mmCIF file of C-alpha atoms and ligand atoms in Angstrom:
data_model
loop_
_atom_site.group_PDB
_atom_site.id
_atom_site.type_symbol
_atom_site.label_atom_id
_atom_site.label_comp_id
_atom_site.label_asym_id
_atom_site.label_seq_id
_atom_site.Cartn_x
_atom_site.Cartn_y
_atom_site.Cartn_z
ATOM 1 C CA MET A 1079 7.774 17.295 11.761
ATOM 2 C CA ASN A 1080 8.514 20.995 11.416
ATOM 3 C CA SER A 1081 10.635 22.466 8.504
ATOM 4 C CA SER A 1082 13.697 23.239 10.568
ATOM 5 C CA THR A 1083 13.922 19.484 11.620
ATOM 6 C CA LEU A 1084 13.360 18.372 8.070
ATOM 7 C CA ILE A 1085 16.011 20.706 6.683
ATOM 8 C CA GLU A 1086 18.396 19.592 9.338
ATOM 9 C CA LEU A 1087 17.863 15.969 8.416
ATOM 10 C CA THR A 1088 18.832 16.828 4.720
ATOM 11 C CA GLN A 1089 21.865 18.512 5.978
ATOM 12 C CA GLN A 1090 22.792 15.452 7.865
ATOM 13 C CA HIS A 1091 21.796 12.801 5.338
ATOM 14 C CA GLY A 1092 21.813 14.689 2.018
ATOM 15 C CA THR A 1093 18.997 14.679 -0.668
ATOM 16 C CA PRO A 1094 16.860 13.103 -1.942
ATOM 17 C CA LEU A 1095 15.655 11.715 1.352
ATOM 18 C CA TYR A 1096 12.562 9.883 2.462
ATOM 19 C CA VAL A 1097 11.498 10.854 5.888
ATOM 20 C CA TYR A 1098 8.669 8.966 7.777
ATOM 21 C CA ASP A 1099 6.768 10.310 10.824
ATOM 22 C CA GLY A 1100 6.038 7.247 13.075
ATOM 23 C CA SER A 1101 3.316 9.352 15.048
ATOM 24 C CA ILE A 1102 1.233 9.496 11.914
ATOM 25 C CA ILE A 1103 1.333 5.744 11.469
ATOM 26 C CA ARG A 1104 0.268 5.424 15.171
ATOM 27 C CA ARG A 1105 -2.466 7.875 14.628
ATOM 28 C CA GLN A 1106 -3.807 5.987 11.528
ATOM 29 C CA VAL A 1107 -3.689 2.733 13.163
ATOM 30 C CA LYS A 1108 -5.541 3.930 16.100
ATOM 31 C CA SER A 1109 -8.289 5.714 14.040
ATOM 32 C CA LEU A 1110 -8.973 2.370 12.357
ATOM 33 C CA GLN A 1111 -9.007 0.493 15.603
ATOM 34 C CA ASP A 1112 -11.314 2.996 17.238
ATOM 35 C CA ALA A 1113 -13.717 3.005 14.235
ATOM 36 C CA PHE A 1114 -14.152 -0.818 14.553
ATOM 37 C CA ALA A 1115 -13.881 -1.253 18.338
ATOM 38 C CA ASP A 1116 -17.121 -3.124 18.435
ATOM 39 C CA VAL A 1117 -16.058 -5.943 16.186
ATOM 40 C CA ASP A 1118 -13.225 -8.497 16.149
ATOM 41 C CA MET A 1119 -11.283 -6.342 13.629
ATOM 42 C CA ARG A 1120 -7.815 -7.245 12.575
ATOM 43 C CA ILE A 1121 -5.526 -5.056 10.383
ATOM 44 C CA LYS A 1122 -3.326 -6.595 7.850
ATOM 45 C CA TYR A 1123 -1.099 -3.893 6.568
ATOM 46 C CA ALA A 1124 -0.650 -4.316 2.658
ATOM 47 C CA CYS A 1125 3.069 -3.933 2.908
ATOM 48 C CA LYS A 1126 3.770 -3.432 -0.725
ATOM 49 C CA ALA A 1127 3.140 0.245 0.167
ATOM 50 C CA ASN A 1128 6.269 0.368 2.271
ATOM 51 C CA THR A 1129 8.535 -2.464 3.240
ATOM 52 C CA ASN A 1130 11.168 -0.707 5.260
ATOM 53 C CA LEU A 1131 11.901 -3.096 8.153
ATOM 54 C CA ALA A 1132 11.659 -0.203 10.661
ATOM 55 C CA ILE A 1133 8.144 0.519 9.423
ATOM 56 C CA LEU A 1134 7.235 -3.324 9.594
ATOM 57 C CA ARG A 1135 8.612 -3.500 12.993
ATOM 58 C CA LEU A 1136 6.573 -0.468 14.133
ATOM 59 C CA MET A 1137 3.390 -2.104 12.746
ATOM 60 C CA ARG A 1138 4.290 -5.191 14.661
ATOM 61 C CA GLU A 1139 4.610 -3.277 17.843
ATOM 62 C CA LEU A 1140 1.191 -1.788 17.156
ATOM 63 C CA GLY A 1141 -0.435 -5.099 16.832
ATOM 64 C CA VAL A 1142 -0.951 -4.778 12.990
ATOM 65 C CA GLU A 1143 -0.276 -8.014 10.938
ATOM 66 C CA ILE A 1144 0.707 -8.309 7.417
ATOM 67 C CA ASP A 1145 -0.665 -8.896 3.862
ATOM 68 C CA VAL A 1146 2.084 -9.915 1.380
ATOM 69 C CA VAL A 1147 1.958 -10.410 -2.370
ATOM 70 C CA SER A 1148 5.321 -12.133 -2.861
ATOM 71 C CA MET A 1149 7.782 -14.342 -1.151
ATOM 72 C CA GLY A 1150 10.273 -11.372 -0.962
ATOM 73 C CA GLU A 1151 7.646 -9.490 1.108
ATOM 74 C CA MET A 1152 7.032 -12.566 3.225
ATOM 75 C CA GLN A 1153 10.848 -12.731 3.958
ATOM 76 C CA MET A 1154 10.898 -9.128 4.978
ATOM 77 C CA ALA A 1155 7.902 -9.541 7.292
ATOM 78 C CA LEU A 1156 9.569 -12.572 8.907
ATOM 79 C CA LEU A 1157 12.790 -10.576 9.337
ATOM 80 C CA ALA A 1158 10.762 -7.967 11.042
ATOM 81 C CA GLY A 1159 9.787 -10.425 13.714
ATOM 82 C CA TYR A 1160 6.461 -11.528 12.417
ATOM 83 C CA ALA A 1161 5.275 -15.309 12.908
ATOM 84 C CA PRO A 1162 4.117 -16.948 9.705
ATOM 85 C CA GLU A 1163 0.623 -17.364 10.962
ATOM 86 C CA GLN A 1164 0.323 -13.555 11.079
ATOM 87 C CA LEU A 1165 0.931 -13.363 7.350
ATOM 88 C CA THR A 1166 -1.499 -13.692 4.531
ATOM 89 C CA PHE A 1167 -0.309 -14.176 1.087
ATOM 90 C CA THR A 1168 -2.606 -12.531 -1.502
ATOM 91 C CA PRO A 1169 -0.960 -13.490 -4.877
ATOM 92 C CA SER A 1170 -2.154 -12.241 -8.403
ATOM 93 C CA GLY A 1171 -1.689 -15.019 -10.867
ATOM 94 C CA VAL A 1172 1.715 -16.215 -9.494
ATOM 95 C CA PRO A 1173 3.380 -19.385 -10.374
ATOM 96 C CA PHE A 1174 1.755 -22.097 -8.264
ATOM 97 C CA GLU A 1175 5.243 -23.115 -6.894
ATOM 98 C CA GLU A 1176 5.267 -19.728 -5.115
ATOM 99 C CA VAL A 1177 1.981 -20.522 -3.468
ATOM 100 C CA ARG A 1178 3.535 -23.817 -2.366
ATOM 101 C CA GLU A 1179 6.439 -21.967 -0.788
ATOM 102 C CA ALA A 1180 4.099 -19.693 1.030
ATOM 103 C CA VAL A 1181 2.099 -22.640 2.335
ATOM 104 C CA GLU A 1182 5.179 -24.292 3.553
ATOM 105 C CA ALA A 1183 6.371 -21.110 5.170
ATOM 106 C CA GLY A 1184 3.055 -21.141 7.135
ATOM 107 C CA ALA A 1185 1.134 -18.135 5.705
ATOM 108 C CA LYS A 1186 -2.556 -18.129 5.123
ATOM 109 C CA ILE A 1187 -3.387 -18.051 1.311
ATOM 110 C CA ASN A 1188 -5.880 -15.918 -0.569
ATOM 111 C CA VAL A 1189 -6.722 -17.979 -3.679
ATOM 112 C CA ASP A 1190 -7.258 -15.729 -6.574
ATOM 113 C CA SER A 1191 -8.320 -17.932 -9.454
ATOM 114 C CA LEU A 1192 -10.248 -21.141 -10.307
ATOM 115 C CA PRO A 1193 -7.041 -22.859 -11.692
ATOM 116 C CA LEU A 1194 -5.301 -22.085 -8.499
ATOM 117 C CA LEU A 1195 -8.290 -23.309 -6.375
ATOM 118 C CA GLU A 1196 -8.228 -26.588 -8.333
ATOM 119 C CA TRP A 1197 -4.326 -26.991 -7.780
ATOM 120 C CA PHE A 1198 -4.943 -26.201 -4.099
ATOM 121 C CA GLY A 1199 -7.626 -28.950 -3.885
ATOM 122 C CA GLN A 1200 -5.284 -31.442 -5.692
ATOM 123 C CA ASN A 1201 -2.259 -30.650 -3.503
ATOM 124 C CA TYR A 1202 -3.769 -30.098 -0.137
ATOM 125 C CA GLY A 1203 -7.447 -31.379 -0.131
ATOM 126 C CA ASP A 1204 -8.883 -30.698 3.390
ATOM 127 C CA THR A 1205 -5.395 -30.432 5.070
ATOM 128 C CA GLN A 1206 -4.733 -26.809 4.408
ATOM 129 C CA PRO A 1207 -7.414 -24.137 4.964
ATOM 130 C CA CYS A 1208 -7.494 -21.165 2.692
ATOM 131 C CA LEU A 1209 -9.289 -17.969 1.911
ATOM 132 C CA ILE A 1210 -10.888 -17.109 -1.585
ATOM 133 C CA ARG A 1211 -10.536 -13.630 -3.207
ATOM 134 C CA LEU A 1212 -13.811 -12.694 -4.756
ATOM 135 C CA LYS A 1213 -14.331 -10.019 -7.355
ATOM 136 C CA PRO A 1214 -17.551 -8.478 -6.326
ATOM 137 C CA ASN A 1215 -18.086 -6.560 -9.651
ATOM 138 C CA VAL A 1216 -18.338 -3.095 -7.897
ATOM 139 C CA ALA A 1217 -16.515 -0.277 -9.535
ATOM 140 C CA ALA A 1218 -14.835 1.630 -6.722
ATOM 141 C CA GLY A 1219 -11.719 3.707 -6.340
ATOM 142 C CA GLY A 1220 -10.391 7.110 -7.518
ATOM 143 C CA ASN A 1221 -8.668 6.109 -10.639
ATOM 144 C CA ALA A 1222 -9.331 3.496 -13.398
ATOM 145 C CA LYS A 1223 -5.763 2.224 -12.971
ATOM 146 C CA ILE A 1224 -6.218 1.343 -9.203
ATOM 147 C CA MET A 1225 -9.767 -0.060 -9.369
ATOM 148 C CA THR A 1226 -9.622 -3.725 -8.731
ATOM 149 C CA GLY A 1227 -13.086 -4.985 -8.066
ATOM 150 C CA HIS A 1228 -15.028 -4.178 -11.169
ATOM 151 C CA SER A 1229 -15.976 -6.996 -13.630
ATOM 152 C CA ASP A 1230 -13.099 -6.453 -15.975
ATOM 153 C CA SER A 1231 -10.462 -6.320 -13.345
ATOM 154 C CA LYS A 1232 -7.889 -9.130 -13.305
ATOM 155 C CA PHE A 1233 -8.029 -9.581 -9.540
ATOM 156 C CA GLY A 1234 -10.012 -12.351 -7.831
ATOM 157 C CA ILE A 1235 -12.647 -14.805 -8.867
ATOM 158 C CA SER A 1236 -15.884 -13.241 -10.135
ATOM 159 C CA VAL A 1237 -18.808 -13.850 -7.823
ATOM 160 C CA LEU A 1238 -20.817 -14.860 -10.962
ATOM 161 C CA LEU A 1239 -18.654 -18.010 -10.885
ATOM 162 C CA LEU A 1240 -19.686 -18.929 -7.350
ATOM 163 C CA ASP A 1241 -21.069 -22.214 -8.553
ATOM 164 C CA ASP A 1242 -17.875 -23.149 -10.261
ATOM 165 C CA ILE A 1243 -16.054 -22.369 -6.890
ATOM 166 C CA MET A 1244 -18.560 -24.398 -4.935
ATOM 167 C CA ASN A 1245 -17.947 -27.366 -7.271
ATOM 168 C CA ILE A 1246 -14.134 -27.258 -6.687
ATOM 169 C CA VAL A 1247 -14.512 -26.793 -2.929
ATOM 170 C CA GLU A 1248 -17.030 -29.828 -2.643
ATOM 171 C CA ARG A 1249 -14.907 -32.013 -4.983
ATOM 172 C CA TYR A 1250 -11.739 -31.685 -2.783
ATOM 173 C CA ASN A 1251 -13.444 -31.065 0.455
ATOM 174 C CA LEU A 1252 -11.618 -27.633 0.830
ATOM 175 C CA LYS A 1253 -11.823 -25.840 4.046
ATOM 176 C CA ILE A 1254 -12.523 -22.322 3.130
ATOM 177 C CA ILE A 1255 -11.895 -20.207 6.275
ATOM 178 C CA GLY A 1256 -12.341 -16.652 4.762
ATOM 179 C CA LEU A 1257 -13.672 -14.707 1.819
ATOM 180 C CA HIS A 1258 -11.720 -11.739 0.653
ATOM 181 C CA GLN A 1259 -12.321 -8.758 -1.480
ATOM 182 C CA HIS A 1260 -10.324 -5.631 -2.382
ATOM 183 C CA THR A 1261 -12.317 -3.215 -4.576
ATOM 184 C CA GLY A 1262 -9.562 -0.584 -5.404
ATOM 185 C CA SER A 1263 -7.685 2.345 -4.027
ATOM 186 C CA ASP A 1264 -8.698 5.842 -2.966
ATOM 187 C CA ILE A 1265 -12.181 4.720 -2.210
ATOM 188 C CA LYS A 1266 -13.872 7.581 -0.245
ATOM 189 C CA GLU A 1267 -17.437 6.509 -0.534
ATOM 190 C CA ALA A 1268 -18.465 4.364 2.393
ATOM 191 C CA ASP A 1269 -21.087 3.131 -0.111
ATOM 192 C CA ALA A 1270 -18.552 1.127 -2.279
ATOM 193 C CA PHE A 1271 -17.473 -0.713 0.723
ATOM 194 C CA LEU A 1272 -20.885 -1.406 1.850
ATOM 195 C CA GLN A 1273 -21.956 -2.499 -1.626
ATOM 196 C CA ALA A 1274 -18.907 -4.866 -1.841
ATOM 197 C CA SER A 1275 -19.440 -6.171 1.664
ATOM 198 C CA GLU A 1276 -23.145 -7.054 0.814
ATOM 199 C CA VAL A 1277 -21.922 -9.119 -2.097
ATOM 200 C CA ILE A 1278 -19.511 -10.894 0.054
ATOM 201 C CA PHE A 1279 -21.998 -11.541 3.012
ATOM 202 C CA LYS A 1280 -24.323 -12.966 0.549
ATOM 203 C CA ALA A 1281 -21.752 -15.283 -0.981
ATOM 204 C CA ALA A 1282 -20.508 -16.320 2.592
ATOM 205 C CA MET A 1283 -23.803 -17.972 3.424
ATOM 206 C CA ARG A 1284 -22.700 -20.837 1.177
ATOM 207 C CA PHE A 1285 -19.417 -21.487 3.051
ATOM 208 C CA PRO A 1286 -19.975 -23.249 6.523
ATOM 209 C CA ASP A 1287 -16.442 -23.026 7.808
ATOM 210 C CA LEU A 1288 -15.686 -19.216 7.681
ATOM 211 C CA GLU A 1289 -13.744 -17.603 10.368
ATOM 212 C CA ILE A 1290 -12.777 -14.308 8.443
ATOM 213 C CA ILE A 1291 -14.344 -11.730 6.182
ATOM 214 C CA ASP A 1292 -11.669 -9.638 4.621
ATOM 215 C CA LEU A 1293 -12.777 -6.453 3.020
ATOM 216 C CA GLY A 1294 -9.391 -5.309 1.689
ATOM 217 C CA GLY A 1295 -7.886 -1.856 1.597
ATOM 218 C CA GLY A 1296 -8.188 1.193 -0.450
ATOM 219 C CA PHE A 1297 -9.340 3.926 2.099
ATOM 220 C CA LYS A 1298 -8.639 7.309 0.755
ATOM 221 C CA VAL A 1299 -6.224 9.643 2.420
ATOM 222 C CA SER A 1300 -5.860 13.411 2.129
ATOM 223 C CA TYR A 1301 -3.613 14.692 -0.645
ATOM 224 C CA LYS A 1302 -4.068 18.382 -0.291
ATOM 225 C CA PRO A 1303 -5.517 20.739 2.221
ATOM 226 C CA GLY A 1304 -9.273 20.452 2.273
ATOM 227 C CA ASP A 1305 -9.300 17.079 0.486
ATOM 228 C CA THR A 1306 -12.194 14.634 1.154
ATOM 229 C CA THR A 1307 -11.007 11.431 2.884
ATOM 230 C CA THR A 1308 -12.623 8.235 4.014
ATOM 231 C CA ASP A 1309 -14.677 9.248 7.088
ATOM 232 C CA MET A 1310 -13.424 6.349 9.159
ATOM 233 C CA GLN A 1311 -15.811 6.871 12.034
ATOM 234 C CA ARG A 1312 -18.939 6.761 9.760
ATOM 235 C CA LEU A 1313 -17.452 3.945 7.535
ATOM 236 C CA GLY A 1314 -16.796 2.091 10.891
ATOM 237 C CA ALA A 1315 -20.320 2.497 12.164
ATOM 238 C CA GLU A 1316 -21.909 1.511 8.982
ATOM 239 C CA ILE A 1317 -19.756 -1.623 8.229
ATOM 240 C CA THR A 1318 -20.027 -2.667 11.792
ATOM 241 C CA ARG A 1319 -23.722 -2.628 11.639
ATOM 242 C CA GLY A 1320 -23.695 -4.606 8.436
ATOM 243 C CA PHE A 1321 -21.112 -7.144 9.655
ATOM 244 C CA GLN A 1322 -22.954 -7.627 13.077
ATOM 245 C CA ASP A 1323 -26.229 -8.376 11.102
ATOM 246 C CA PHE A 1324 -24.345 -10.803 8.835
ATOM 247 C CA CYS A 1325 -22.645 -12.578 11.788
ATOM 248 C CA GLN A 1326 -26.046 -12.920 13.359
ATOM 249 C CA SER A 1327 -27.588 -14.583 10.169
ATOM 250 C CA TYR A 1328 -24.471 -16.572 9.730
ATOM 251 C CA GLY A 1329 -24.722 -17.975 13.289
ATOM 252 C CA ARG A 1330 -21.240 -17.025 14.614
ATOM 253 C CA GLU A 1331 -18.992 -14.136 15.316
ATOM 254 C CA LEU A 1332 -16.304 -13.920 12.601
ATOM 255 C CA GLN A 1333 -13.201 -11.819 12.402
ATOM 256 C CA LEU A 1334 -13.322 -8.857 10.141
ATOM 257 C CA TRP A 1335 -10.064 -8.001 8.401
ATOM 258 C CA PHE A 1336 -8.851 -4.965 6.476
ATOM 259 C CA GLU A 1337 -5.722 -4.641 4.366
ATOM 260 C CA PRO A 1338 -4.974 -0.952 4.291
ATOM 261 C CA GLY A 1339 -1.765 0.212 2.617
ATOM 262 C CA LYS A 1340 -1.955 3.940 1.930
ATOM 263 C CA TYR A 1341 -4.247 4.632 4.854
ATOM 264 C CA LEU A 1342 -1.446 3.629 7.183
ATOM 265 C CA VAL A 1343 1.573 5.038 5.663
ATOM 266 C CA SER A 1344 0.807 7.513 2.879
ATOM 267 C CA GLU A 1345 0.646 10.626 5.009
ATOM 268 C CA CYS A 1346 3.622 9.640 7.208
ATOM 269 C CA GLY A 1347 6.138 10.006 4.516
ATOM 270 C CA GLN A 1348 7.660 13.056 2.729
ATOM 271 C CA LEU A 1349 10.319 12.889 -0.092
ATOM 272 C CA LEU A 1350 12.844 15.786 0.472
ATOM 273 C CA VAL A 1351 14.563 16.962 -2.541
ATOM 274 C CA GLN A 1352 16.639 19.922 -3.485
ATOM 275 C CA ALA A 1353 15.895 22.590 -6.215
ATOM 276 C CA THR A 1354 18.950 22.394 -8.718
ATOM 277 C CA VAL A 1355 18.068 24.649 -11.659
ATOM 278 C CA ILE A 1356 15.322 27.181 -12.104
ATOM 279 C CA LYS A 1357 14.632 27.534 -15.807
ATOM 280 C CA GLU A 1358 12.600 30.538 -16.719
ATOM 281 C CA ASP A 1359 11.213 29.592 -20.209
ATOM 282 C CA PRO A 1360 9.111 31.857 -22.371
ATOM 283 C CA ALA A 1361 6.174 29.407 -21.971
ATOM 284 C CA ARG A 1362 6.501 28.563 -18.225
ATOM 285 C CA ASP A 1363 9.041 28.426 -15.385
ATOM 286 C CA PHE A 1364 10.683 25.027 -14.482
ATOM 287 C CA VAL A 1365 12.098 23.939 -11.116
ATOM 288 C CA HIS A 1366 14.229 21.060 -11.662
ATOM 289 C CA VAL A 1367 15.004 18.908 -8.557
ATOM 290 C CA ASP A 1368 17.680 16.251 -7.754
ATOM 291 C CA SER A 1369 15.076 13.397 -7.919
ATOM 292 C CA GLY A 1370 12.652 11.939 -10.424
ATOM 293 C CA LEU A 1371 10.333 9.242 -11.379
ATOM 294 C CA ASN A 1372 13.073 6.761 -10.298
ATOM 295 C CA HIS A 1373 12.262 7.845 -6.752
ATOM 296 C CA LEU A 1374 8.622 8.759 -6.794
ATOM 297 C CA ILE A 1375 6.819 7.447 -9.849
ATOM 298 C CA ARG A 1376 3.161 7.935 -8.828
ATOM 299 C CA PRO A 1377 2.724 11.260 -10.659
ATOM 300 C CA MET A 1378 3.794 9.852 -13.899
ATOM 301 C CA MET A 1379 2.296 6.377 -13.386
ATOM 302 C CA TYR A 1380 -1.049 7.337 -12.058
ATOM 303 C CA GLY A 1381 -1.245 11.150 -12.407
ATOM 304 C CA SER A 1382 -1.273 11.293 -8.776
ATOM 305 C CA TYR A 1383 -1.244 14.598 -6.872
ATOM 306 C CA HIS A 1384 1.537 15.311 -4.410
ATOM 307 C CA HIS A 1385 1.357 18.444 -2.446
ATOM 308 C CA ILE A 1386 4.710 20.353 -2.507
ATOM 309 C CA LEU A 1387 6.118 22.617 0.206
ATOM 310 C CA ASN A 1388 9.041 24.972 -0.156
ATOM 311 C CA LEU A 1389 10.574 24.351 3.264
ATOM 312 C CA SER A 1390 13.369 26.793 2.685
ATOM 313 C CA ASN A 1391 11.404 29.821 1.630
ATOM 314 C CA PRO A 1392 7.813 29.220 2.920
ATOM 315 C CA ASP A 1393 7.056 32.910 2.882
ATOM 316 C CA GLY A 1394 8.411 33.752 -0.497
ATOM 317 C CA PRO A 1395 6.125 35.408 -2.967
ATOM 318 C CA ALA A 1396 3.807 32.955 -4.824
ATOM 319 C CA ARG A 1397 5.014 31.762 -8.333
ATOM 320 C CA ASN A 1398 3.633 29.094 -10.710
ATOM 321 C CA TYR A 1399 6.128 26.328 -11.796
ATOM 322 C CA ASP A 1400 6.340 23.032 -13.362
ATOM 323 C CA VAL A 1401 8.291 20.919 -10.987
ATOM 324 C CA VAL A 1402 10.352 18.381 -12.906
ATOM 325 C CA GLY A 1403 12.877 15.640 -12.152
ATOM 326 C CA TYR A 1404 16.346 14.929 -13.585
ATOM 327 C CA ILE A 1405 15.517 11.645 -15.363
ATOM 328 C CA CYS A 1406 15.918 11.698 -19.249
ATOM 329 C CA GLU A 1407 12.205 11.020 -19.825
ATOM 330 C CA THR A 1408 9.192 13.171 -19.375
ATOM 331 C CA ASP A 1409 9.463 13.421 -15.666
ATOM 332 C CA THR A 1410 6.874 15.785 -14.181
ATOM 333 C CA PHE A 1411 6.059 15.934 -10.494
ATOM 334 C CA ALA A 1412 3.562 18.905 -10.821
ATOM 335 C CA THR A 1413 2.384 21.079 -13.554
ATOM 336 C CA ASP A 1414 1.575 24.793 -13.131
ATOM 337 C CA ARG A 1415 1.863 24.509 -9.469
ATOM 338 C CA GLU A 1416 1.706 27.638 -7.191
ATOM 339 C CA LEU A 1417 4.751 27.538 -4.722
ATOM 340 C CA PRO A 1418 6.485 30.253 -2.644
ATOM 341 C CA GLU A 1419 9.325 31.370 -4.912
ATOM 342 C CA VAL A 1420 11.873 28.584 -5.301
ATOM 343 C CA ARG A 1421 15.487 29.320 -5.500
ATOM 344 C CA PRO A 1422 18.388 27.100 -6.411
ATOM 345 C CA GLY A 1423 19.254 25.016 -3.272
ATOM 346 C CA ASP A 1424 15.867 25.263 -1.713
ATOM 347 C CA ILE A 1425 14.560 22.097 -0.058
ATOM 348 C CA LEU A 1426 11.084 21.075 -1.347
ATOM 349 C CA ALA A 1427 8.923 18.380 0.439
ATOM 350 C CA PHE A 1428 6.661 16.075 -1.648
ATOM 351 C CA LEU A 1429 3.984 15.000 0.752
ATOM 352 C CA ASN A 1430 2.133 11.788 0.770
ATOM 353 C CA ALA A 1431 5.268 9.886 -0.062
ATOM 354 C CA GLY A 1432 5.070 7.235 2.538
ATOM 355 C CA ALA A 1433 3.151 4.707 0.408
ATOM 356 C CA TYR A 1434 4.145 3.426 -2.979
ATOM 357 C CA GLY A 1435 7.198 5.745 -2.983
ATOM 358 C CA PHE A 1436 10.309 4.036 -2.088
ATOM 359 C CA THR A 1437 8.971 0.495 -2.874
ATOM 360 C CA MET A 1438 8.363 1.617 -6.474
ATOM 361 C CA SER A 1439 11.762 3.163 -6.873
ATOM 362 C CA SER A 1440 14.214 1.942 -9.397
ATOM 363 C CA HIS A 1441 17.902 2.430 -10.557
ATOM 364 C CA TYR A 1442 16.819 4.049 -13.876
ATOM 365 C CA ASN A 1443 19.383 6.197 -15.372
ATOM 366 C CA ALA A 1444 21.839 4.453 -12.966
ATOM 367 C CA ARG A 1445 20.878 6.699 -10.124
ATOM 368 C CA TYR A 1446 21.005 5.695 -6.501
ATOM 369 C CA ARG A 1447 17.768 5.305 -4.650
ATOM 370 C CA PRO A 1448 17.218 7.629 -1.637
ATOM 371 C CA ALA A 1449 18.048 6.910 2.072
ATOM 372 C CA GLU A 1450 15.116 6.572 4.476
ATOM 373 C CA VAL A 1451 14.790 8.142 7.979
ATOM 374 C CA LEU A 1452 12.078 7.346 10.600
ATOM 375 C CA VAL A 1453 11.257 9.871 13.125
ATOM 376 C CA ASP A 1454 9.506 8.331 16.055
ATOM 377 C CA GLU A 1455 9.142 9.078 19.719
ATOM 378 C CA GLY A 1456 11.412 11.961 19.534
ATOM 379 C CA GLU A 1457 14.180 10.204 17.705
ATOM 380 C CA ALA A 1458 15.269 10.387 14.131
ATOM 381 C CA ARG A 1459 16.898 7.229 12.830
ATOM 382 C CA LEU A 1460 18.508 6.445 9.529
ATOM 383 C CA VAL A 1461 16.754 3.255 8.519
ATOM 384 C CA ARG A 1462 18.158 2.880 5.055
ATOM 385 C CA ARG A 1463 21.586 4.152 4.041
ATOM 386 C CA HIS A 1464 22.263 5.970 0.856
ATOM 387 C CA GLU A 1465 23.461 3.854 -2.008
ATOM 388 C CA THR A 1466 26.843 3.710 -3.757
ATOM 389 C CA LEU A 1467 28.133 2.346 -7.024
ATOM 390 C CA ASP A 1468 28.281 -1.150 -5.425
ATOM 391 C CA ASP A 1469 24.504 -1.161 -5.153
ATOM 392 C CA LEU A 1470 24.192 -0.501 -8.884
ATOM 393 C CA LEU A 1471 26.703 -3.270 -9.763
ATOM 394 C CA ARG A 1472 25.855 -5.938 -7.276
ATOM 395 C CA THR A 1473 24.223 -8.282 -9.643
ATOM 396 C CA GLN A 1474 26.451 -7.540 -12.703
ATOM 397 C CA LEU A 1475 28.659 -10.435 -13.676
ATOM 398 C CA ASP A 1476 30.889 -8.834 -16.545
ATOM 399 C CA LEU A 1477 32.755 -6.371 -14.495
ATOM 400 C CA ASN A 1478 36.016 -6.666 -16.091
HETATM 401 C C1 LIG B 2782 -2.440 -3.131 -2.751
HETATM 402 C C2 LIG B 2782 -3.421 -3.843 -2.063
HETATM 403 C C3 LIG B 2782 -4.096 -3.291 -0.787
HETATM 404 C C4 LIG B 2782 -3.765 -1.972 -0.325
HETATM 405 O O1 LIG B 2782 -4.321 -0.821 -1.068
HETATM 406 P P1 LIG B 2782 -4.337 0.491 -0.576
HETATM 407 O O2 LIG B 2782 -4.994 1.276 -1.565
HETATM 408 O O3 LIG B 2782 -2.840 0.990 -0.428
HETATM 409 O O4 LIG B 2782 -4.984 0.600 0.727
HETATM 410 C C5 LIG B 2782 -4.878 -4.230 -0.114
HETATM 411 N N1 LIG B 2782 -5.198 -5.381 -0.554
HETATM 412 C C6 LIG B 2782 -4.507 -5.907 -1.635
HETATM 413 C C7 LIG B 2782 -4.862 -7.354 -1.908
HETATM 414 C C8 LIG B 2782 -3.752 -5.176 -2.350
HETATM 415 O O5 LIG B 2782 -3.207 -5.723 -3.464
#
């Protein structure tokens, strides 16, 4: 999407505005499919990254299935036209009644704790197949807050408890059709995936009914020019080799699942904002924008880097700025960032805003959340309208 198209979209729909480029989603899906062309690979989009129904429908059109972490996400996937059997529910310590709802809705379940496995056995015995989420005790990922597979992580059942798992499985005659792991996010080293997959393959030999090995998500994407990313071709070749060897020893061809979130949607999205006030302080220069951590919380929550473009003045002289939001809270998008000179009214683009952008947004400070536009196959479509006061008040009961 070129700058003039993006600026036009802000003139049409206002700022702040999320804009998604469908061609990038298509490219990412294809690169994953190409890298694993030699095995029966299925993509289960971790839709917590972006649940706009237009994005979910595009995923469906591309043959991508869905991993959900709540009933709300499941309802959205169903609304987007998915069949229940295309959905996997990967809960994290949720009330068991929620798991019952997901089973009744027809989704596959990733069991993430021994108590849930026990409950599953008591309630369903051998009538309801499920997958087990293992914690491989591998530290992987770009950031301590987003590592999920190391031994102290809350996610999944430690592989060290395999005997306890087998105990419950045998007691209730549970049919375990898959083993799952998700080691973290921003993993660029193929080694981490390989290490974790070896742990899973080894454990898998104890489960005779497997149909699926699910290696999770967490592939790293590019955040700034020249960034290293997951080399998908190489990762594909190496995992394919390990997986084929495993299938041979296991005695059967299994499905290989991945659950990428970021990899599919991070780069497709930009958050477009407008510079409001340029504050030239003795210490540093601030650019205030008409958005904040209520719309894109990743910089404040994870210290994430989002590359920023000045779409209105790309050839301006370079200056260094702190780019800050309008929320009454420390609300910094970027510190000491070199940008082409920013003038009040300029449109700035925060890149990599397609994943964990809108879905993590809030009404904090009683601000409206942004609208969303999907640009795909030559057409720009508003896929979420701007909010109004009614959206802030919808659930309040003491209106007068
Ligand atoms: C969040 C999540 C993912 C996706 O992680 P990304 O880093 O966005 O690829 C995959 N699987 C599970 C179970 C998750 O919770």
